[in-house]
PDB file of C-alpha atoms in Angstrom:
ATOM      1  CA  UNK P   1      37.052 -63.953 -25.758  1.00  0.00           C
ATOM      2  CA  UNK P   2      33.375 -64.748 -24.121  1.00  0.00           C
ATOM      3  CA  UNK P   3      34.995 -67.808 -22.112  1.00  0.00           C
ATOM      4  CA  UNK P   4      37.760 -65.248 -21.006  1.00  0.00           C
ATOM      5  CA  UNK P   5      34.839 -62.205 -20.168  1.00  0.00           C
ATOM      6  CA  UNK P   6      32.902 -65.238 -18.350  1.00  0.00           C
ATOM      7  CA  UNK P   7      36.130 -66.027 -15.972  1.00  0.00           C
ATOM      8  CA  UNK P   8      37.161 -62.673 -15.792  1.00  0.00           C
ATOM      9  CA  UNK P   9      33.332 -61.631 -14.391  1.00  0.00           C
ATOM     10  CA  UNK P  10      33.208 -64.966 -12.913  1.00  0.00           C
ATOM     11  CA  UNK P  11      36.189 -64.848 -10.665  1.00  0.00           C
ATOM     12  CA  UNK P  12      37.235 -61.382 -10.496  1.00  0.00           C
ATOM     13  CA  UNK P  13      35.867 -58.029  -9.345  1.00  0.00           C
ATOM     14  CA  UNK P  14      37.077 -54.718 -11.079  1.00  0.00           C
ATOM     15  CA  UNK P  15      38.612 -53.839  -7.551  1.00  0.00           C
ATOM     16  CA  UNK P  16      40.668 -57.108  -7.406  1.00  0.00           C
ATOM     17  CA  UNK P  17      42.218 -56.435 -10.851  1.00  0.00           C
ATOM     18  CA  UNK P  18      42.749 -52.844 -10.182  1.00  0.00           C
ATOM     19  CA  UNK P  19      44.757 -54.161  -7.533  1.00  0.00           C
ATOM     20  CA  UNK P  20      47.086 -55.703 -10.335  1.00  0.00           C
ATOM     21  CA  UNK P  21      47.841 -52.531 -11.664  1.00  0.00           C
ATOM     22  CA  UNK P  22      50.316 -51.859  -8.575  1.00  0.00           C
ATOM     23  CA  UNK P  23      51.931 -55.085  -8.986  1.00  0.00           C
ATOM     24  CA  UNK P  24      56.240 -54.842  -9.218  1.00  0.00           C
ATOM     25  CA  UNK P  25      55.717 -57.806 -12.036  1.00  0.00           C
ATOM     26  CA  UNK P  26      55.053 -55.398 -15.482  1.00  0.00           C
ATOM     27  CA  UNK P  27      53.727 -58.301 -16.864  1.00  0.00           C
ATOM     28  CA  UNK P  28      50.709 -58.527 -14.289  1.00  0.00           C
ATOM     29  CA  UNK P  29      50.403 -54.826 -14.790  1.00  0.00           C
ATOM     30  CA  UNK P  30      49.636 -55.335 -18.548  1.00  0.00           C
ATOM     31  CA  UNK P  31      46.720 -58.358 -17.866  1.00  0.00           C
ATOM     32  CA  UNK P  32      45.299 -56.237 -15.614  1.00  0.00           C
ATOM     33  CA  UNK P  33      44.773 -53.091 -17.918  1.00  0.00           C
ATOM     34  CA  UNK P  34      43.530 -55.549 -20.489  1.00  0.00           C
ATOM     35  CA  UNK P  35      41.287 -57.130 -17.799  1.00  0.00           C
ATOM     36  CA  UNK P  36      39.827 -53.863 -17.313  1.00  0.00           C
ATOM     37  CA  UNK P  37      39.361 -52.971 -20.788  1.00  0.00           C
ATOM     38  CA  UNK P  38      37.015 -55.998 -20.926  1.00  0.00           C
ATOM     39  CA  UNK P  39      35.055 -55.405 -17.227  1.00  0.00           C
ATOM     40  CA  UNK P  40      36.434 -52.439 -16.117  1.00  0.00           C
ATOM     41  CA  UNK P  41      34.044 -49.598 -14.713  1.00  0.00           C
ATOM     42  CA  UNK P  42      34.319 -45.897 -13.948  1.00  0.00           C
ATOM     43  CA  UNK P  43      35.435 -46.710 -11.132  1.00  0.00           C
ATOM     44  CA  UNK P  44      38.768 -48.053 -12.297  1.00  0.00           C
ATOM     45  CA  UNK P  45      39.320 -44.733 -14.280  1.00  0.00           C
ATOM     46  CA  UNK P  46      41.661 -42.911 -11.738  1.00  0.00           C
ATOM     47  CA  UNK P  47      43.954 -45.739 -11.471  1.00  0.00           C
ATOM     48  CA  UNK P  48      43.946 -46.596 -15.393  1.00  0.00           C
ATOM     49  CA  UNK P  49      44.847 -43.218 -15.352  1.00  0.00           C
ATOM     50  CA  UNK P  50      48.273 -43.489 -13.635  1.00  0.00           C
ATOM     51  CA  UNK P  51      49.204 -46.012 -15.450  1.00  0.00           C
ATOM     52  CA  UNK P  52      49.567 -43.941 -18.281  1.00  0.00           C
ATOM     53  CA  UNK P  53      52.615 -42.788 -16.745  1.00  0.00           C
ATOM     54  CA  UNK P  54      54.250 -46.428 -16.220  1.00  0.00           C
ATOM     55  CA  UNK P  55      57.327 -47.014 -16.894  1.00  0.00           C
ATOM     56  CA  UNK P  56      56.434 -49.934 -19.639  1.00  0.00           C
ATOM     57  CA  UNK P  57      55.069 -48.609 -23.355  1.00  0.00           C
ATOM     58  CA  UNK P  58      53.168 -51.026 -23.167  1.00  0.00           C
ATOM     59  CA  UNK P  59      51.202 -50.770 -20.339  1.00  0.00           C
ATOM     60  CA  UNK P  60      50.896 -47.233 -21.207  1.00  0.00           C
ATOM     61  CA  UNK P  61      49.219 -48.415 -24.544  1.00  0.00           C
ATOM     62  CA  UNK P  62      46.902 -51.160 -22.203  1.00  0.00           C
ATOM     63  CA  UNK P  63      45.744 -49.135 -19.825  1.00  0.00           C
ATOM     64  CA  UNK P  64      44.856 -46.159 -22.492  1.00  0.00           C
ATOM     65  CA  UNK P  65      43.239 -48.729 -24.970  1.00  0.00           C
ATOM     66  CA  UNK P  66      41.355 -50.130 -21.672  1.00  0.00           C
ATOM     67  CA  UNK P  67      40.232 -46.205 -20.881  1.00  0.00           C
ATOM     68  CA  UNK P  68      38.520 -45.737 -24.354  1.00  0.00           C
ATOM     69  CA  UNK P  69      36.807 -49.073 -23.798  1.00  0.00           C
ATOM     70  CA  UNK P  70      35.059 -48.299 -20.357  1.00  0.00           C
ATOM     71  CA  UNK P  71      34.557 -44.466 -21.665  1.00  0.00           C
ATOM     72  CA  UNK P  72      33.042 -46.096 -24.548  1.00  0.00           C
ATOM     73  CA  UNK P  73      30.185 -48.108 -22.376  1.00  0.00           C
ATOM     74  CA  UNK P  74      30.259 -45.688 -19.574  1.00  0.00           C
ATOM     75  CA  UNK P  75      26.448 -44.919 -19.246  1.00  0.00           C
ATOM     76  CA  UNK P  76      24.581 -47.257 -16.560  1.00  0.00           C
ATOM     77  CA  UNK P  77      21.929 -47.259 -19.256  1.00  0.00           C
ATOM     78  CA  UNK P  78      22.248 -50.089 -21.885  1.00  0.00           C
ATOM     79  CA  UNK P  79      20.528 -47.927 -24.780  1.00  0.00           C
ATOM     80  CA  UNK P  80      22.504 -45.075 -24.168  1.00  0.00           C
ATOM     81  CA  UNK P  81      25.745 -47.042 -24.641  1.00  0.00           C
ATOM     82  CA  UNK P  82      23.760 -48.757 -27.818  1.00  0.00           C
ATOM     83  CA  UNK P  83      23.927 -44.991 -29.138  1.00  0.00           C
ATOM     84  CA  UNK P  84      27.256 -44.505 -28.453  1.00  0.00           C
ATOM     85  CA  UNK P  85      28.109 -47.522 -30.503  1.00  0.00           C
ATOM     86  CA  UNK P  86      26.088 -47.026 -33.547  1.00  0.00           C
ATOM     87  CA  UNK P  87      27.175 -43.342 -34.037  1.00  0.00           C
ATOM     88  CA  UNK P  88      30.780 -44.172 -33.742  1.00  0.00           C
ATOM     89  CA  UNK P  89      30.303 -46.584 -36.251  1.00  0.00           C
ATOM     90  CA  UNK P  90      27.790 -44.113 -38.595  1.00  0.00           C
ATOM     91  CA  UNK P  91      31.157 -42.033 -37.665  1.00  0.00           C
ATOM     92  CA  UNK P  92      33.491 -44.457 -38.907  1.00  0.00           C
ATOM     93  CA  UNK P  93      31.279 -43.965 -42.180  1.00  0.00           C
ATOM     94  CA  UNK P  94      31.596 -40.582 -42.200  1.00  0.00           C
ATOM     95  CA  UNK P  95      27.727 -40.153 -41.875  1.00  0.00           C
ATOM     96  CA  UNK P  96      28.039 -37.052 -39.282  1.00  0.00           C
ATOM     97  CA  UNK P  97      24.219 -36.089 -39.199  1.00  0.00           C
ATOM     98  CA  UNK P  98      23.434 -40.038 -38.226  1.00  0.00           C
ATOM     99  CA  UNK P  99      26.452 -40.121 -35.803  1.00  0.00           C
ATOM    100  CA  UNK P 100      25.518 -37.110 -34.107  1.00  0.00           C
ATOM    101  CA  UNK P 101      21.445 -37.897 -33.792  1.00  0.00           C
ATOM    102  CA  UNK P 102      23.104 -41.334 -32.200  1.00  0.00           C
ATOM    103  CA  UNK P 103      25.063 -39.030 -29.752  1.00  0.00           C
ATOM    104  CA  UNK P 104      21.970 -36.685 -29.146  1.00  0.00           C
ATOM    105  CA  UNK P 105      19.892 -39.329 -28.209  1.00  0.00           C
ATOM    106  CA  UNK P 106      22.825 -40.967 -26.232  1.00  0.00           C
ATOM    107  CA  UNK P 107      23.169 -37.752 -24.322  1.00  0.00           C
ATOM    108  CA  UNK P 108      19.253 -37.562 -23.969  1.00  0.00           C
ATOM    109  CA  UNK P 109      19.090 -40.657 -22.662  1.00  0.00           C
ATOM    110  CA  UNK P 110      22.151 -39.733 -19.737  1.00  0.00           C
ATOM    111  CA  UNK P 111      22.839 -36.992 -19.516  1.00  0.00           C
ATOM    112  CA  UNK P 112      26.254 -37.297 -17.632  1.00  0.00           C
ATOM    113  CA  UNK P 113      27.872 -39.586 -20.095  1.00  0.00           C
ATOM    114  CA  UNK P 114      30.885 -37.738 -21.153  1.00  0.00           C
ATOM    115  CA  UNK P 115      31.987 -40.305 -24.173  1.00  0.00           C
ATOM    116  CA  UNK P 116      28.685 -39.354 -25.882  1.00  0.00           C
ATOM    117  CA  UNK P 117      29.597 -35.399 -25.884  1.00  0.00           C
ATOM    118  CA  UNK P 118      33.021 -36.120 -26.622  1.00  0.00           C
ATOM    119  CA  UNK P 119      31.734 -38.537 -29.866  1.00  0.00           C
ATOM    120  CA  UNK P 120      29.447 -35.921 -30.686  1.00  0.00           C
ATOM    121  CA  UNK P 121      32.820 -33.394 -30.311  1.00  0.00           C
ATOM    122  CA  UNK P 122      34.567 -35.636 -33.078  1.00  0.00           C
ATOM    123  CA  UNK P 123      31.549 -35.379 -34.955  1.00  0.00           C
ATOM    124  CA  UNK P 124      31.342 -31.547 -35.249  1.00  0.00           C
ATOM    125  CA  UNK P 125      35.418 -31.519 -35.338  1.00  0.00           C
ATOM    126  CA  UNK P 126      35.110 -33.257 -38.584  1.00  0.00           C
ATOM    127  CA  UNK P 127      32.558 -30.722 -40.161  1.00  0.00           C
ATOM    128  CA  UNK P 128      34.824 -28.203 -39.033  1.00  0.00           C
ATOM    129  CA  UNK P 129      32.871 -26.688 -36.688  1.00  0.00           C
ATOM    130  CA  UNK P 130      34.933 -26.149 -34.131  1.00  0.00           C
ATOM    131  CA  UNK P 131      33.066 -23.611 -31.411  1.00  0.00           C
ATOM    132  CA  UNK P 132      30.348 -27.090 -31.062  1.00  0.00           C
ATOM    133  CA  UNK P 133      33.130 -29.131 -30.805  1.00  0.00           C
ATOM    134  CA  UNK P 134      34.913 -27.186 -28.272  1.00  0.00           C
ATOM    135  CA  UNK P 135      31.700 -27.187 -26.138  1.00  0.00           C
ATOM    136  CA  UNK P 136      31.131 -30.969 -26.572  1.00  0.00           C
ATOM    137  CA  UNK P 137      35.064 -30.849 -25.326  1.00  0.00           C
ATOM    138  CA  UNK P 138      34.331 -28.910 -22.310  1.00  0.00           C
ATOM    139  CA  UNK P 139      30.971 -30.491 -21.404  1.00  0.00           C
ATOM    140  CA  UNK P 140      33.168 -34.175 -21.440  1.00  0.00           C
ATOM    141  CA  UNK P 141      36.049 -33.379 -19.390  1.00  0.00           C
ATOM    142  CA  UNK P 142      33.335 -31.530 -16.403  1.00  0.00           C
ATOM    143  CA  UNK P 143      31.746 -35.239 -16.692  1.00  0.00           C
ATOM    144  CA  UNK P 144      35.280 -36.979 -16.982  1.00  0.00           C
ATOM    145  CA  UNK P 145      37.963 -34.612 -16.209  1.00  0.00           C
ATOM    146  CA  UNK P 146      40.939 -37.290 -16.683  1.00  0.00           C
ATOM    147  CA  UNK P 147      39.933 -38.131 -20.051  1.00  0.00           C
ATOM    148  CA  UNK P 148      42.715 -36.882 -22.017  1.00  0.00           C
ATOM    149  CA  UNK P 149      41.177 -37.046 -25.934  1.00  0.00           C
ATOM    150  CA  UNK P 150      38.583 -34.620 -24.812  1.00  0.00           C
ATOM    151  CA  UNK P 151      41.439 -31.837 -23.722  1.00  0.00           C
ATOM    152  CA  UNK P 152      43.069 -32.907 -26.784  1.00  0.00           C
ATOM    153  CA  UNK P 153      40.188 -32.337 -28.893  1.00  0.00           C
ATOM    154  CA  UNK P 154      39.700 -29.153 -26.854  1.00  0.00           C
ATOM    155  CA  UNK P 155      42.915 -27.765 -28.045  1.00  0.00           C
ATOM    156  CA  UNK P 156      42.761 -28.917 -31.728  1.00  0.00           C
ATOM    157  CA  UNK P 157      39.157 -27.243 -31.560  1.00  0.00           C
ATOM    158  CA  UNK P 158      40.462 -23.580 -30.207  1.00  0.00           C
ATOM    159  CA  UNK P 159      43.397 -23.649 -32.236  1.00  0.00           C
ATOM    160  CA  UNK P 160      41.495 -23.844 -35.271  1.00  0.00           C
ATOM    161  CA  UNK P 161      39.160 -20.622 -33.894  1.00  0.00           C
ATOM    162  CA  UNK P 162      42.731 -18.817 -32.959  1.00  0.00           C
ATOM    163  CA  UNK P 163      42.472 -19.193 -28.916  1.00  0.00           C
ATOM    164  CA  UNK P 164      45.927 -19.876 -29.094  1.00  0.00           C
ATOM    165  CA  UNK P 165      46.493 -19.654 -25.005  1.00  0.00           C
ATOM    166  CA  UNK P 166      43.254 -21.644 -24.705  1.00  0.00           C
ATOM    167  CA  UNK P 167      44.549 -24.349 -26.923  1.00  0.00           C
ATOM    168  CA  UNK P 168      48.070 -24.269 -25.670  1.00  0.00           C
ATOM    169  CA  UNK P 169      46.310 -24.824 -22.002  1.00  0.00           C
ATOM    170  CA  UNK P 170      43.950 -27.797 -23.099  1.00  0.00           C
ATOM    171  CA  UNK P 171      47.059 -29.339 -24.960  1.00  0.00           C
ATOM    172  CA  UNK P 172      49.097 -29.478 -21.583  1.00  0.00           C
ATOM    173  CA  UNK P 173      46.173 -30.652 -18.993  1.00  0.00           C
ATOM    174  CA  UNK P 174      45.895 -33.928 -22.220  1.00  0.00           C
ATOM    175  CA  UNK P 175      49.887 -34.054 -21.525  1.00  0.00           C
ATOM    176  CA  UNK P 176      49.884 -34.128 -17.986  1.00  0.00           C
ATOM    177  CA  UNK P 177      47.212 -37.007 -17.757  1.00  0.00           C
ATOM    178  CA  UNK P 178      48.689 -38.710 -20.915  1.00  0.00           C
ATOM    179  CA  UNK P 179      52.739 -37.805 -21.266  1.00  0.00           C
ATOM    180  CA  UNK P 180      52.983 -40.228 -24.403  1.00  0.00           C
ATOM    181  CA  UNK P 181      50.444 -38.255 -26.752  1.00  0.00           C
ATOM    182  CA  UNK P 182      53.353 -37.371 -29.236  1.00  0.00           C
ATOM    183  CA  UNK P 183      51.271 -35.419 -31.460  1.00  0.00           C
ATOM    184  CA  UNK P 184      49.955 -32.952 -28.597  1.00  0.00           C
ATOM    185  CA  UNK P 185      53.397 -32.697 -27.467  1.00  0.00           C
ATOM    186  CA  UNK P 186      54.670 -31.120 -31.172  1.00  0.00           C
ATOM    187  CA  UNK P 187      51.347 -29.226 -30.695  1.00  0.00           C
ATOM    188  CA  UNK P 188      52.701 -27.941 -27.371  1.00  0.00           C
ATOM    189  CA  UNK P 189      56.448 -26.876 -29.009  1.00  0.00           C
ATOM    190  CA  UNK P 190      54.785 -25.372 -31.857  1.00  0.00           C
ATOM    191  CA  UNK P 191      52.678 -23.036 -30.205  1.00  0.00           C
ATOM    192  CA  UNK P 192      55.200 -22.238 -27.550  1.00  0.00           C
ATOM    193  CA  UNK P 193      57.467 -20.902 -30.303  1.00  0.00           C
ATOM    194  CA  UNK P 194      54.772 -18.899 -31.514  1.00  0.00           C
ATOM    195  CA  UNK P 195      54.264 -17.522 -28.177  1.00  0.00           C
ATOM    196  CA  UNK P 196      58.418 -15.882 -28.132  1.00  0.00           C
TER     197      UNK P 196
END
């Protein structure tokens, strides 16, 4: 993996491999998203992005595994992204006071990094407390507005507070950008039969 990250940064810029991503060959479509996931940037958001709606699964799956990666080290600032990292991880331990001070001081630290409010948005979704998550939600997607587990998370969050509309609204901007998020998608049907 380091020898492949050494070539990759060696040989390639982000713009060359984002190139890839238009390529007829699926095959070159699917290096390229993981390419990305290892040295992509914000910049190669957008057209990560359309590739969600490929025609292959599986570079559906790449280029939305390579999206959490770069939202995941999106801050220019090295500590920030060290934050990021070792709340997801007190996260992972279900240690939400930790996770969150990780986030805070992520989000201190830049202040338009939109993974560390929508961590911190997990974080509160957890503890139930849904009205901070929602926030974190909304304060991600004005930082990152394709990032469809933030409008997710915003409709989980305001259908758990009864903004039914809200939620129903958040749910279909996450299926737009991400058509394959089957679990929003039953969200969708469920509340649209509530709403006849």
């Amino acid at each position: 993996m380091v020898g492949l990250l050494a070539l990759l940064k060696a040989t390639w810029t982000p713009e060359q491999i984002v190139s890839l991503l238009g390529c007829e060959v699926c095959d070159a479509r699917k290096v390229a998203a993981l390419a990305l996931a290892l040295v992509g940037g914000k910049c190669c958001v957008p057209p990560l992005v359309e590739q969600l709606k490929d025609s292959d699964r599986m570079v559906n799956e790449m280029a939305e595994h390579a999206l959490w990666s770069i939202w995941l080290r999106g801050s220019d600032k090295p500590q920030a992204n060290h934050e990021v990292a070792r709340g997801s991880q007190a996260l992972d331990r279900r240690e939400f006071e930790c996770a969150i001070r990780c986030f805070d001081r992520a989000i201190e630290l830049d202040g338009g990094f939109a993974e560390a409010y929508n961590q911190r948005a997990i974080a509160n979704y957890l503890q139930e407390k849904y009205e901070e998550s929602a926030g974190d939600c909304r304060r991600t997607v004005e930082r990152m507005p394709g990032h469809f587990g933030a409008w997710a998370g915003l409709g989980h969050s305001l259908a758990h507070v009864g903004k039914l509309a809200e939620a129903l609204e958040a749910y279909r901007v996450a299926l737009k950008i991400n058509p394959h998020l089957s679990c929003v998608r039953e969200m969708v049907e469920e509340l649209e039969r509530k709403e006849q």
